[in-house]
Short mmCIF file of C-alpha atoms and ligand atoms in Angstrom, two decimals:
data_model
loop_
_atom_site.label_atom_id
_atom_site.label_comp_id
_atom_site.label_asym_id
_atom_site.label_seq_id
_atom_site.Cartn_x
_atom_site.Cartn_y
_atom_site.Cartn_z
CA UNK A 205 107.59 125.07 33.08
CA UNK A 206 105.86 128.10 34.46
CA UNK A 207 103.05 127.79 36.44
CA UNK A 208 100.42 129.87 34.49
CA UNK A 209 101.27 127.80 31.30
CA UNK A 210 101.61 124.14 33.08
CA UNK A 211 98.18 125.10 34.19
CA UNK A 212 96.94 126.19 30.03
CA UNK A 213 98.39 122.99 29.50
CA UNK A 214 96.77 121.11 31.21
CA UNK A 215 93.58 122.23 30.67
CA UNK A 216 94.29 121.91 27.11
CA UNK A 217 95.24 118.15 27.27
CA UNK A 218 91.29 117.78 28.73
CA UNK A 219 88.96 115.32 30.11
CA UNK A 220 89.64 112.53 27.72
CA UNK A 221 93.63 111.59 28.89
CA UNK A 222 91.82 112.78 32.55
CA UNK A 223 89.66 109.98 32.15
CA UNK A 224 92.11 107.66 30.84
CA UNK A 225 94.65 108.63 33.72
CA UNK A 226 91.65 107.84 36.50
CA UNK A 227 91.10 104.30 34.92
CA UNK A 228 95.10 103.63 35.05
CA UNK A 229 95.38 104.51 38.35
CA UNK A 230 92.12 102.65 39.16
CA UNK A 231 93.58 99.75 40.99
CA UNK A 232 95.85 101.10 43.70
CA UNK A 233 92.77 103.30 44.50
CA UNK A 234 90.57 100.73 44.78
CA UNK A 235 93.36 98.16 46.37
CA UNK A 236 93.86 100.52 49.54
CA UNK A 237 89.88 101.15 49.93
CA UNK A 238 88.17 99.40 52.50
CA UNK A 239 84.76 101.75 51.96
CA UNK A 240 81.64 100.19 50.96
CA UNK A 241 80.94 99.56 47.26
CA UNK A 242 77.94 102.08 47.00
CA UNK A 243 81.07 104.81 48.18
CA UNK A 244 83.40 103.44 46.30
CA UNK A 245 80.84 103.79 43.22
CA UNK A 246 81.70 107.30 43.91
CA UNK A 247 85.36 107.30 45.34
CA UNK A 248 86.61 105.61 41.69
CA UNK A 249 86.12 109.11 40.50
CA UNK A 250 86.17 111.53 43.67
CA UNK A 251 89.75 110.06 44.46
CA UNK A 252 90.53 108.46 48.18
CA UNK A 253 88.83 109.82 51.12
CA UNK A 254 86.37 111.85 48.80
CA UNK A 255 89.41 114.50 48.59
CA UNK A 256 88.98 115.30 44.71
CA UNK A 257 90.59 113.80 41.77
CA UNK A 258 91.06 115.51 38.50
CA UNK A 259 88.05 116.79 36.84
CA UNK A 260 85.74 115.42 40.08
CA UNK A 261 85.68 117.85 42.86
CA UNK A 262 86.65 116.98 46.69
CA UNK A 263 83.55 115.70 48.46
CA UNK A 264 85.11 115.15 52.19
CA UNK A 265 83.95 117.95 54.65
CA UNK A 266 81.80 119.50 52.22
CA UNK A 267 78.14 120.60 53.61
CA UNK A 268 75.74 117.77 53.41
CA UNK A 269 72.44 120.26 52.48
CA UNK A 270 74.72 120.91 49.53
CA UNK A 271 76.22 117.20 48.33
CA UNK A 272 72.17 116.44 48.92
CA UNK A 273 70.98 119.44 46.78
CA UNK A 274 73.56 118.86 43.92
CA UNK A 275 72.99 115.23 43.57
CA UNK A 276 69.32 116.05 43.14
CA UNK A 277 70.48 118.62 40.31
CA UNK A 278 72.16 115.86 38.67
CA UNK A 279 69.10 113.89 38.96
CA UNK A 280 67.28 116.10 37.61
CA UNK A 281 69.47 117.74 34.88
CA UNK A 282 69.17 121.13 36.13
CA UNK A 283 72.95 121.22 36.72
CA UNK A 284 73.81 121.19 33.10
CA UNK A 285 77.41 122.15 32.59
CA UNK A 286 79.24 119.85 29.85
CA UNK A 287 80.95 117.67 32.93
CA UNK A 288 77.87 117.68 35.07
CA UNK A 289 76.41 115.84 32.12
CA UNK A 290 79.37 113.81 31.07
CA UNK A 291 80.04 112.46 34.29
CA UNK A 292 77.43 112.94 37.25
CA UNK A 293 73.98 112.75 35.12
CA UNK A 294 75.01 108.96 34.65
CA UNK A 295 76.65 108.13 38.09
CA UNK A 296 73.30 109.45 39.98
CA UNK A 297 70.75 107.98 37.52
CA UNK A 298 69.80 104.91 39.32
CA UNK A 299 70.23 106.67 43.27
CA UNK A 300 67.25 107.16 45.39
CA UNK A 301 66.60 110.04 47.32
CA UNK A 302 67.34 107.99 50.30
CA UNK A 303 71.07 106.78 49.19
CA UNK A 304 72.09 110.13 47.98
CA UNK A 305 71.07 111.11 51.90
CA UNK A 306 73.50 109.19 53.36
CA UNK A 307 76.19 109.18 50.51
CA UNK A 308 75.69 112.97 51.65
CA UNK A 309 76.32 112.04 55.39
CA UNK A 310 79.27 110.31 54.73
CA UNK A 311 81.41 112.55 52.53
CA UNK A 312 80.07 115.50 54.89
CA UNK A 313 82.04 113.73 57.97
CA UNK A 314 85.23 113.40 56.05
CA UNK A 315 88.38 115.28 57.19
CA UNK A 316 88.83 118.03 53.69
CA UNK A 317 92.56 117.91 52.70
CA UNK A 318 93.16 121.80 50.96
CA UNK A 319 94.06 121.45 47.39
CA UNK A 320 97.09 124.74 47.78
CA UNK A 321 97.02 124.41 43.42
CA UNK A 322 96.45 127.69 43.28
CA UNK A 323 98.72 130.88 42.28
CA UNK A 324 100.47 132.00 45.42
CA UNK A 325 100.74 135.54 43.84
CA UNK A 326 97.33 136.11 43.48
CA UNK A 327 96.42 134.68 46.90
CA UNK A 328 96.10 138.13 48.33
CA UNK A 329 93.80 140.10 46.28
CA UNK A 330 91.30 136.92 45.84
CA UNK A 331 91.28 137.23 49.72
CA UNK A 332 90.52 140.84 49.67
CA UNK A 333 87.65 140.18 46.72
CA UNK A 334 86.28 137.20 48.65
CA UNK A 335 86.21 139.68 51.95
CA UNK A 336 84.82 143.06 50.35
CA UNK A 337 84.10 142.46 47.17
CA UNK A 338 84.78 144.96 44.31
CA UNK A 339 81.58 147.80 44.86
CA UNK A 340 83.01 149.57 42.10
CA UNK A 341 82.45 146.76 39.48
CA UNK A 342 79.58 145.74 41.50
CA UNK A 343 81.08 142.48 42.54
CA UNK A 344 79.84 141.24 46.14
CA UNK A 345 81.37 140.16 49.22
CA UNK A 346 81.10 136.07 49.20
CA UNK A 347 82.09 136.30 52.84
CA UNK A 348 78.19 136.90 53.47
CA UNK A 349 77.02 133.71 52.43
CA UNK A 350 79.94 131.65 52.23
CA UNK A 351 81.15 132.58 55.73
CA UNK A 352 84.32 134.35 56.66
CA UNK A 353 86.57 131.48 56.51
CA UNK A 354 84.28 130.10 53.33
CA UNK A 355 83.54 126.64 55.34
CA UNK A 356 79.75 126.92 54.15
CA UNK A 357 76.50 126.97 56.18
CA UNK A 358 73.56 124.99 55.44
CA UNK A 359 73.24 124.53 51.70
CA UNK A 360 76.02 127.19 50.69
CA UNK A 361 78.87 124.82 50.18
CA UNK A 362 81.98 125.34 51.57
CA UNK A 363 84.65 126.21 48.90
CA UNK A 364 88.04 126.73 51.29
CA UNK A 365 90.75 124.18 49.67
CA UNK A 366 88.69 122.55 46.91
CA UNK A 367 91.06 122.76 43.60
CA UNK A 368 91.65 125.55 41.49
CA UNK A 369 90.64 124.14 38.12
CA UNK A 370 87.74 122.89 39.80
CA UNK A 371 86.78 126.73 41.45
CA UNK A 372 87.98 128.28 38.22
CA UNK A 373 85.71 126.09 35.97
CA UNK A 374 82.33 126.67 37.96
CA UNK A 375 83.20 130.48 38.43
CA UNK A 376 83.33 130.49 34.06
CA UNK A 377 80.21 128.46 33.78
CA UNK A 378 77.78 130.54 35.60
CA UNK A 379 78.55 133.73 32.96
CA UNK A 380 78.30 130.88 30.14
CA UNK A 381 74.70 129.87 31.20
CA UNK A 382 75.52 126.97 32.63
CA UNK A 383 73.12 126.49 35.91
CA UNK A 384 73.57 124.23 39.12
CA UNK A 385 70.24 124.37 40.85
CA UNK A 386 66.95 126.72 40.26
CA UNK A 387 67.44 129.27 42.55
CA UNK A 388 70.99 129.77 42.57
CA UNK A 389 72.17 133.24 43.26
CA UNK A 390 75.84 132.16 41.64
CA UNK A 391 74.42 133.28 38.28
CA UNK A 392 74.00 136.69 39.18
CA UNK A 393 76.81 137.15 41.73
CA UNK A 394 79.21 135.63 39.22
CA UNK A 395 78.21 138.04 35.99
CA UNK A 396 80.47 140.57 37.17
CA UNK A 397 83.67 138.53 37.85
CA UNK A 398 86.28 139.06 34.86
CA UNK A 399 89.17 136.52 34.23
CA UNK A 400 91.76 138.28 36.67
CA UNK A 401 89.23 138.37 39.67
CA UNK A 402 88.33 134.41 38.86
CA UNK A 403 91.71 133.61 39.19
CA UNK A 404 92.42 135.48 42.48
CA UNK A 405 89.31 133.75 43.92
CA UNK A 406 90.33 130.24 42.90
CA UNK A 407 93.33 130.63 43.83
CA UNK A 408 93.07 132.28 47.29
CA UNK A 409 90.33 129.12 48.34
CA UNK A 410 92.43 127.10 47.17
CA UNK A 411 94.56 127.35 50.04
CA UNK A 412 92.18 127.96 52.67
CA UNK A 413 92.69 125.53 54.98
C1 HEC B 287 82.68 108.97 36.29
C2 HEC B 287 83.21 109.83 37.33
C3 HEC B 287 82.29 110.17 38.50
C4 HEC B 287 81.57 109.32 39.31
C5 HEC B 287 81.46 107.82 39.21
C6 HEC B 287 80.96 110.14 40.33
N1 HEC B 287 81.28 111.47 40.14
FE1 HEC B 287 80.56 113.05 41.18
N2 HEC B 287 81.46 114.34 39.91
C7 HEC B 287 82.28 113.96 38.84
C8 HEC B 287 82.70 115.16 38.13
C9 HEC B 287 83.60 115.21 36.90
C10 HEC B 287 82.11 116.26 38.81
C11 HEC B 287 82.24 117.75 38.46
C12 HEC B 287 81.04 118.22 37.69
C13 HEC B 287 81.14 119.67 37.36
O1 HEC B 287 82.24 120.15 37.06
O2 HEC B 287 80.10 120.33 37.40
C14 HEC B 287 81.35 115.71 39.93
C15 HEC B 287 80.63 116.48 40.83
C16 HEC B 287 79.98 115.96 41.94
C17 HEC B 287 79.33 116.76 42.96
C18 HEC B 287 79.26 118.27 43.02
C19 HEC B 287 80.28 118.76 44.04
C20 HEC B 287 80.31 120.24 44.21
O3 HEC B 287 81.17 120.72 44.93
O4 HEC B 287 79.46 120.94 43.64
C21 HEC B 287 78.81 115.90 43.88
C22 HEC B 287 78.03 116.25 45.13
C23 HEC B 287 79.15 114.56 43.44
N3 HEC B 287 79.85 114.63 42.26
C24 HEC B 287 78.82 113.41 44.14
C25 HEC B 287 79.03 112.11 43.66
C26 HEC B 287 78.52 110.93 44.31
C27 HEC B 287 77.75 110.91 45.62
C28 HEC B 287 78.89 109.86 43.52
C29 HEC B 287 78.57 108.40 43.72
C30 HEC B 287 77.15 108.07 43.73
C31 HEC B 287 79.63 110.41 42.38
N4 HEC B 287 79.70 111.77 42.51
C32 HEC B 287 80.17 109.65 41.35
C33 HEC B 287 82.63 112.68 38.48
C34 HEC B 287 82.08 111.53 39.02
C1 HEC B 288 73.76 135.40 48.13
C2 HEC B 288 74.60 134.33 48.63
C3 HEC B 288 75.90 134.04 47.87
C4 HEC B 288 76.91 134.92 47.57
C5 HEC B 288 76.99 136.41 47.86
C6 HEC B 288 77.95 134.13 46.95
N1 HEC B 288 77.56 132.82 46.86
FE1 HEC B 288 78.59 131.30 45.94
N2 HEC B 288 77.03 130.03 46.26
C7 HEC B 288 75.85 130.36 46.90
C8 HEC B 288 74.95 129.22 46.86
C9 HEC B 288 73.55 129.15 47.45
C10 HEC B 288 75.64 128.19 46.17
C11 HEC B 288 75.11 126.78 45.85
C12 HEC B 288 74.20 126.80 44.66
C13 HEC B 288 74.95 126.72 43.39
O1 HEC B 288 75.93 125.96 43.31
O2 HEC B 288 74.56 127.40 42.44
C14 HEC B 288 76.94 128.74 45.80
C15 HEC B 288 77.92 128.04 45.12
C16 HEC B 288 79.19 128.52 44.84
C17 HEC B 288 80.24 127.76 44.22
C18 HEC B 288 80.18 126.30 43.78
C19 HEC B 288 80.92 125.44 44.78
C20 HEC B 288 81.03 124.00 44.35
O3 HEC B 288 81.39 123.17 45.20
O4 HEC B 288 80.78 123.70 43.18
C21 HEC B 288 81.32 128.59 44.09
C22 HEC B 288 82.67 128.27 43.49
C23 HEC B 288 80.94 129.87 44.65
N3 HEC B 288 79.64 129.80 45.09
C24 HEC B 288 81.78 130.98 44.72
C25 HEC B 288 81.39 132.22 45.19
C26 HEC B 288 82.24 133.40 45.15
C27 HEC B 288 83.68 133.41 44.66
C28 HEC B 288 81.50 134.44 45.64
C29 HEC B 288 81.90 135.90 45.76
C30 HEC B 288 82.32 136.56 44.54
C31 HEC B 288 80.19 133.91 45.99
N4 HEC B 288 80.17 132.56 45.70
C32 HEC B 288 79.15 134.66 46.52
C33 HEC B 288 75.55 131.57 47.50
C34 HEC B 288 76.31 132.72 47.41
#
């Protein structure tokens, strides 16, 4: 099949055969894990090692400050999107601020695996958008706060290799309403972004290694 359609496929076939497909494949996952079971609470769904599974985004090597920040969002609601609330709202509900510290620790230490789902064709210009931006459409440079090889500093997370469904889907929600934290400046930097450019950026951090 070809690429662009496998992937309108499988967005099409959704969450609920996702879902299904994480609670086939729940036993081997859990057979090979020797993490704790407050990890593993979050591993059944964030895939081995934290490196993203499905719908659930890779967690390994991603900047504490920002697991911390987002689990608080959960907590609170303020990250709102239709899988935020389907999925993390109830898997955070019952975490204290002290947990979600060191949940944040951990997954921060892992080793991030790059997803490379992206389209290889569009690689290029997402690199030159994620560089210099578009001035002309009034689309900013991410390099700026996402650093130049978009590993993150402090509570800017680091988006090199997470998956391309997963980049895709956040870079849609922001010009849908959808929020992740109160002071977010993704709303605004993410207005301008048309389909084409959000698929050169996913795709190009997708294989950032
Ligand atoms: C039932 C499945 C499920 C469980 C259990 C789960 N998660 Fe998630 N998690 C998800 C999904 C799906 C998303 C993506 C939400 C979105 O698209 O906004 C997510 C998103 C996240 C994010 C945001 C990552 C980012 O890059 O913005 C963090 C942080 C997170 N989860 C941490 C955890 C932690 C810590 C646990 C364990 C306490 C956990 N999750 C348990 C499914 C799950
Ligand atoms: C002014 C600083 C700033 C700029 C410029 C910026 N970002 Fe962000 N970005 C952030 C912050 C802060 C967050 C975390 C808060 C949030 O998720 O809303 C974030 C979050 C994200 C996330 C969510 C990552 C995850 O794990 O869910 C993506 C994707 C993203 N930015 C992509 C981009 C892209 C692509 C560009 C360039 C077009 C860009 N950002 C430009 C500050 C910035």
């Amino acid at each position: 099949m070809h690429k662009a359609r496998k992937l309108e496929v499988m967005k099409r076939i959704g969450l609920k055969i996702a879902i299904m497909a994480i609670v086939a494949s729940a036993a081997p996952v859990w057979a090979g894990d020797d993490e704790n079971p407050g990890v593993r609470n979050c591993t059944w769904c964030h895939g081995t090692s934290a490196q993203g599974y499905m719908v659930a985004p890779r967690l390994a090597g991603q900047r504490a400050q920002y697991i911390e920040s987002q689990l608080r969002s959960f907590h609170e609601h303020t990250r709102d999107n239709p899988f935020s609330k389907q999925y993390m709202w109830g898997a955070v509900a019952a975490l204290g601020p002290r947990e979600a510290r060191d949940l944040a620790i951990y997954f921060a230490s892992l080793v991030p695996k790059a997803a490379n789902d992206g389209d290889r064709d569009l690689a290029a210009r997402g690199r030159t958008i994620y560089l210099d931006g578009i001035p002309e459409a009034n689309i900013v440079s991410c390099y700026a706060c996402h650093g130049p090889n978009a590993e993150g500093v402090r509570d800017i997370p680091r988006l090199g290799g997470l998956a391309y469904f997963y980049l895709k889907g956040r870079l849609e929600q922001w010009g849908q309403g959808y929020h992740s934290g109160v002071e977010s400046p993704m709303p605004l930097v993410a207005r301008h972004l048309g389909p084409d450019e959000i698929e050169a950026l996913a795709s190009y951090l997708s294989f950032v290694k």
